[in-house]
XYZ file of C-alpha atoms in Angstrom:
207
model
C 8.825 -21.095 2.379
C 9.973 -17.803 3.894
C 13.487 -17.241 5.177
C 14.390 -16.668 8.845
C 14.968 -13.008 8.081
C 11.490 -12.633 6.539
C 9.948 -14.556 9.451
C 11.449 -12.068 11.913
C 10.324 -9.119 9.794
C 6.740 -10.392 9.637
C 6.645 -10.967 13.395
C 7.999 -7.460 13.991
C 5.505 -5.966 11.542
C 2.559 -7.415 13.467
C 3.881 -6.270 16.843
C 4.813 -2.773 15.626
C 1.266 -2.353 14.282
C -0.378 -3.641 17.473
C 1.825 -2.071 20.155
C 3.793 0.634 18.389
C 7.482 0.656 17.539
C 8.732 2.148 20.827
C 6.636 -0.185 23.000
C 7.832 -3.348 21.235
C 10.974 -5.027 22.530
C 13.395 -7.186 20.584
C 12.660 -10.016 23.031
C 8.964 -9.873 22.130
C 9.851 -9.980 18.441
C 12.181 -12.939 18.882
C 9.526 -14.808 20.900
C 6.870 -14.149 18.239
C 9.254 -15.281 15.494
C 10.392 -18.263 17.599
C 14.074 -17.392 17.246
C 16.867 -16.499 19.641
C 17.063 -12.764 20.347
C 20.656 -12.756 19.057
C 19.296 -13.484 15.549
C 17.839 -9.984 15.436
C 21.294 -8.464 15.866
C 22.711 -10.953 13.382
C 20.244 -10.117 10.603
C 19.455 -6.475 11.295
C 21.836 -4.951 13.826
C 19.133 -3.087 15.767
C 15.385 -2.635 16.074
C 15.629 0.634 14.112
C 17.430 -1.101 11.259
C 14.820 -3.849 11.317
C 12.094 -1.261 10.781
C 14.099 0.237 7.901
C 14.467 -3.219 6.369
C 10.718 -3.795 6.680
C 10.018 -0.609 4.695
C 12.601 -1.532 2.078
C 11.110 -5.031 1.773
C 7.485 -3.918 1.431
C 8.150 -1.012 -0.910
C 10.312 -3.092 -3.232
C 7.373 -5.506 -3.658
C 5.190 -2.627 -4.804
C 7.667 -0.905 -7.146
C 8.719 -4.176 -8.820
C 5.085 -5.027 -9.614
C 4.348 -1.531 -10.938
C 7.368 -1.529 -13.253
C 6.282 -4.887 -14.664
C 2.842 -3.503 -15.536
C 4.290 -0.554 -17.471
C 5.994 -2.930 -19.899
C 2.846 -4.942 -20.666
C 2.171 -4.525 -24.388
C -1.146 -6.377 -24.256
C -2.831 -3.674 -22.163
C -3.838 -0.092 -22.913
C -3.128 2.761 -20.499
C -6.507 2.517 -18.752
C -6.042 -1.199 -18.109
C -2.523 -0.585 -16.795
C -3.744 2.197 -14.531
C -6.480 0.013 -13.096
C -4.000 -2.793 -12.462
C -1.753 -0.383 -10.547
C -4.655 1.046 -8.540
C -6.264 -2.328 -7.787
C -2.901 -3.733 -6.759
C -2.421 -0.806 -4.376
C -5.880 -1.244 -2.848
C -5.214 -4.969 -2.506
C -1.955 -4.300 -0.680
C -3.626 -1.901 1.751
C -6.327 -4.500 2.383
C -3.873 -7.387 2.746
C -1.022 -5.585 4.527
C -3.038 -3.598 7.041
C -0.335 -3.913 9.685
C 2.333 -2.387 7.462
C 0.144 0.509 6.350
C -0.717 1.324 9.957
C 3.011 1.481 10.672
C 3.548 3.637 7.598
C 0.900 6.131 8.705
C 2.536 6.411 12.124
C 5.962 6.962 10.584
C 4.586 9.682 8.319
C 3.226 11.502 11.367
C 6.246 11.096 13.655
C 8.794 11.662 10.875
C 11.619 10.342 13.080
C 13.675 8.094 10.824
C 15.438 9.781 7.865
C 16.059 6.455 6.113
C 12.373 5.557 6.213
C 11.454 9.054 5.059
C 13.736 8.513 2.062
C 12.097 5.145 1.289
C 8.646 6.737 1.357
C 9.778 9.693 -0.752
C 11.297 7.433 -3.415
C 8.139 5.293 -3.452
C 5.843 8.315 -3.878
C 8.016 9.827 -6.608
C 8.030 6.451 -8.340
C 4.231 6.302 -8.369
C 4.023 9.894 -9.632
C 6.297 8.996 -12.552
C 4.193 5.923 -13.323
C 0.975 7.952 -13.334
C 2.628 10.663 -15.440
C 3.767 8.143 -18.046
C 0.368 6.438 -18.188
C -1.473 9.747 -18.522
C 0.826 11.106 -21.215
C 0.754 7.905 -23.261
C -2.976 7.506 -22.718
C -3.577 11.018 -24.004
C -1.318 10.497 -27.027
C -3.081 7.211 -27.872
C -6.576 8.670 -27.493
C -7.430 6.539 -24.456
C -7.907 9.579 -22.178
C -9.571 12.825 -23.229
C -8.753 14.809 -20.087
C -5.443 14.961 -18.244
C -5.627 16.135 -14.615
C -2.611 17.282 -12.609
C -0.648 14.153 -11.751
C -0.088 15.220 -8.148
C -3.823 15.654 -7.555
C -4.631 12.358 -9.249
C -2.139 10.693 -6.902
C -3.594 12.543 -3.894
C -7.137 11.502 -4.879
C -6.191 7.826 -5.042
C -4.027 7.773 -1.907
C -6.358 9.962 0.139
C -9.497 8.051 -0.774
C -7.946 4.645 -0.108
C -6.448 5.617 3.252
C -9.523 7.460 4.503
C -11.650 4.470 3.566
C -9.125 2.108 5.190
C -9.130 4.040 8.477
C -12.899 4.499 8.534
C -14.016 0.975 7.667
C -15.155 -0.001 11.180
C -17.060 3.264 11.601
C -18.802 2.798 8.253
C -19.724 -0.764 9.163
C -21.400 0.531 12.325
C -23.124 3.313 10.356
C -24.467 0.917 7.735
C -25.619 -1.563 10.398
C -24.896 -4.480 8.090
C -25.812 -7.983 9.169
C -22.476 -9.249 7.950
C -19.486 -10.646 9.763
C -16.410 -8.360 9.867
C -14.722 -10.432 7.157
C -17.795 -10.437 4.914
C -18.214 -6.699 5.336
C -14.512 -6.118 4.632
C -14.739 -8.053 1.359
C -17.803 -6.107 0.199
C -16.319 -2.832 1.410
C -13.126 -3.137 -0.621
C -15.042 -4.317 -3.699
C -17.141 -1.145 -3.480
C -14.025 0.955 -2.896
C -12.533 -0.366 -6.138
C -15.740 0.482 -8.020
C -15.809 3.967 -6.496
C -12.225 4.797 -7.470
C -12.749 3.345 -10.935
C -15.678 5.723 -11.472
C -13.671 8.653 -10.077
C -10.833 7.954 -12.489
C -13.183 7.587 -15.441
C -14.577 11.051 -14.715
C -11.156 12.612 -14.102
C -9.640 11.150 -17.267
C -12.627 11.369 -19.564
C -12.347 7.659 -20.218
C -15.217 5.953 -22.023
C -15.285 2.239 -21.281
C -16.871 0.587 -24.290
């Protein structure tokens, strides 16, 4: 069961994604969360601080999971990398509202606190990729080591472009599938595509 604070955050997340941060009022958030509007001030102080808390909440989920994977001794570096990548794709698929908000914040660049959250998150992923690549090379798992920043850009760029273009690609492919069926197939194929990209970039031979 989620807490009242999380309930408010989730309601705000949905509204921010649908209407935009500036166009969403605290009264709309409180109505969607089924709480008194005073609870927003009690838990967060302001709408801006609520947005900051949402970023902190979502990014902590991601970094905690990634750190756990690095310490898995039963997996090699390729398996760890694929767990990180598949987890990221799964989050983008599952948390579409949050990632729409994130893209808007990256463009507007208005909130320094949120910019710091995103910077720390990106640097954290770069360090994870760097560690996996270095250890994978030392252990003979990878035969080629690309620049970490371009590896990161390839993963992030491919996932987000695919995420934003999904409806267009569905129309292009003219699939006789429901939106949900197409979405499931689409993200399965995205995972396969990135897996093949990474194999080529890292010189990994899956036996």
